[in-house]
Amino acid sequence: MSELIAVIPGDGIGPEVMDQTTRVLTHVRPDLRFETYQLGAEHWQKTGEVLSDETLARLAEADAILLGAVGAAPGSKAIPSGLIERGLLLKLRFHFDHAVNLRPSKLYPGLPTPLAESVVADKLIDFVVVREGTEGLYAGNGGRFRPDTPQEVATEVSINTAHGVERVVRYAFDLARDRRGQLTLVHKHNVLVNAGTLWRRVVAEIGEQYPDVTTDYLHVDAATIMLVTNPDRFDVIVTDNLFGDILTDEAAAITGGIGLAASANLNLSGTYPSMFEPVHGSAPDIADQGIADPRAAILSGAMLLDHLGHRADGDHIRRAVETDIVQTIGVRRGTSAVGDAILAALG
């Protein structure tokens, strides 16, 4: 039976980039079925609902989820801070146990980058960040004592479990084995001694089972420097939730910007659907103008096909997108025109 893909177009440019993504996915896999869910900031503003239990149960029946982008437009009904992020995005990640947030970064030939020419000349800048997705400081363990007073105390507690760390680290080692055989752990164990010790121990123990993978370690502050001075040293980076969130945006900035950055939120057990989304936001300032770049969303769709076992189709899409990127550097086109070009490259 054909796979069912739940599509959450979201807000702003989300529907526009999702339209092109489903066009491309349908072209390479005509048997895919799509079911659309209206969720996001605009949906909450209209209905007062973020994500109901009924909708969550229906999403659970899908084979995978595609998300466009969510976020309110300036001047629209004010949304409480964190409502959409925690009530929709993090709720999906935690409920569906998206253990790994996976973000590839690749600098294509000739693509503009803030990196110095000496850094990128004749270098292979092609790495993946494996970010833990359900624990750390994003686990929601914290609170406020004496709020809105001069004596206010606010806490956020970082949760790190052996189970959570082990499954992410093992995934990262498997990925490194399939790539160039290099894994870098990024943390801050000299200050975050408890969590850092757990991460280092797990990497060392699992690493013994992967003699073909070389491992090293960087403090997160050193990693931020290396990403802009020596990014070709990286193959697979494994790190915790917060550090991964920060590093992946830096990684996107040096490899063409978040407009080309794809991502996956993976359920490693297959119990629930995994979710695939471009890293960029809803960009309400350019919504409905037909100028949004859909290639990050399309590349996320390629990652979706990988996850469903259609790696050849995912590779086919990546090659078409790479061809389009290299051949159109500096050319301004509309959203549909980009989709047309990629469909033509697919043949």
mmCIF file of N, CA and C in Angstrom, residues 46 58 80 125 130 141 147 153 159 173-174 179 183 221 242 282 285 309 313:
data_model
loop_
_atom_site.group_PDB
_atom_site.id
_atom_site.type_symbol
_atom_site.label_atom_id
_atom_site.label_comp_id
_atom_site.label_asym_id
_atom_site.label_seq_id
_atom_site.Cartn_x
_atom_site.Cartn_y
_atom_site.Cartn_z
ATOM 1 N N LYS A 46 -7.385 31.888 14.426
ATOM 2 C CA LYS A 46 -8.758 31.719 13.963
ATOM 3 C C LYS A 46 -9.602 30.857 14.905
ATOM 4 N N ARG A 58 -4.623 11.468 14.571
ATOM 5 C CA ARG A 58 -4.685 11.283 13.114
ATOM 6 C C ARG A 58 -3.297 11.383 12.494
ATOM 7 N N PRO A 80 1.135 34.362 22.504
ATOM 8 C CA PRO A 80 1.992 34.249 23.683
ATOM 9 C C PRO A 80 3.311 33.565 23.347
ATOM 10 N N ILE A 125 33.257 20.803 1.965
ATOM 11 C CA ILE A 125 32.471 21.207 3.134
ATOM 12 C C ILE A 125 31.116 20.516 3.016
ATOM 13 N N VAL A 130 24.052 15.686 14.032
ATOM 14 C CA VAL A 130 23.079 14.804 14.676
ATOM 15 C C VAL A 130 22.801 15.402 16.053
ATOM 16 N N ASN A 141 11.674 20.990 31.845
ATOM 17 C CA ASN A 141 11.792 20.816 33.287
ATOM 18 C C ASN A 141 12.339 22.109 33.889
ATOM 19 N N PRO A 147 7.287 34.947 40.479
ATOM 20 C CA PRO A 147 7.354 35.568 39.149
ATOM 21 C C PRO A 147 7.001 37.051 39.182
ATOM 22 N N VAL A 153 12.914 33.887 40.517
ATOM 23 C CA VAL A 153 13.885 32.842 40.199
ATOM 24 C C VAL A 153 13.317 32.023 39.046
ATOM 25 N N ILE A 159 17.904 17.796 31.011
ATOM 26 C CA ILE A 159 17.697 16.373 31.276
ATOM 27 C C ILE A 159 18.490 15.553 30.261
ATOM 28 N N PHE A 173 27.068 7.203 14.941
ATOM 29 C CA PHE A 173 28.143 6.297 14.519
ATOM 30 C C PHE A 173 27.753 5.548 13.243
ATOM 31 N N ASP A 174 26.521 5.069 13.166
ATOM 32 C CA ASP A 174 26.073 4.383 11.948
ATOM 33 C C ASP A 174 26.165 5.316 10.739
ATOM 34 N N ARG A 179 29.367 7.389 5.848
ATOM 35 C CA ARG A 179 29.895 8.577 5.188
ATOM 36 C C ARG A 179 31.431 8.474 5.107
ATOM 37 N N LEU A 183 33.603 11.052 13.410
ATOM 38 C CA LEU A 183 32.563 11.541 14.308
ATOM 39 C C LEU A 183 33.177 12.490 15.334
ATOM 40 N N ASP A 221 32.295 26.013 22.297
ATOM 41 C CA ASP A 221 32.819 27.305 21.870
ATOM 42 C C ASP A 221 33.909 27.128 20.813
ATOM 43 N N LEU A 242 20.392 21.771 22.838
ATOM 44 C CA LEU A 242 20.645 23.207 22.744
ATOM 45 C C LEU A 242 21.854 23.516 21.876
ATOM 46 N N SER A 282 8.672 31.206 8.715
ATOM 47 C CA SER A 282 7.520 31.445 7.844
ATOM 48 C C SER A 282 7.676 32.687 6.969
ATOM 49 N N ASP A 285 7.030 38.431 5.697
ATOM 50 C CA ASP A 285 7.263 39.641 4.906
ATOM 51 C C ASP A 285 7.288 39.372 3.405
ATOM 52 N N GLY A 309 12.741 4.503 2.979
ATOM 53 C CA GLY A 309 13.388 3.407 2.259
ATOM 54 C C GLY A 309 13.542 3.625 0.772
ATOM 55 N N ASP A 313 15.384 7.459 -4.875
ATOM 56 C CA ASP A 313 14.560 8.612 -5.243
ATOM 57 C C ASP A 313 15.027 9.869 -4.521
#
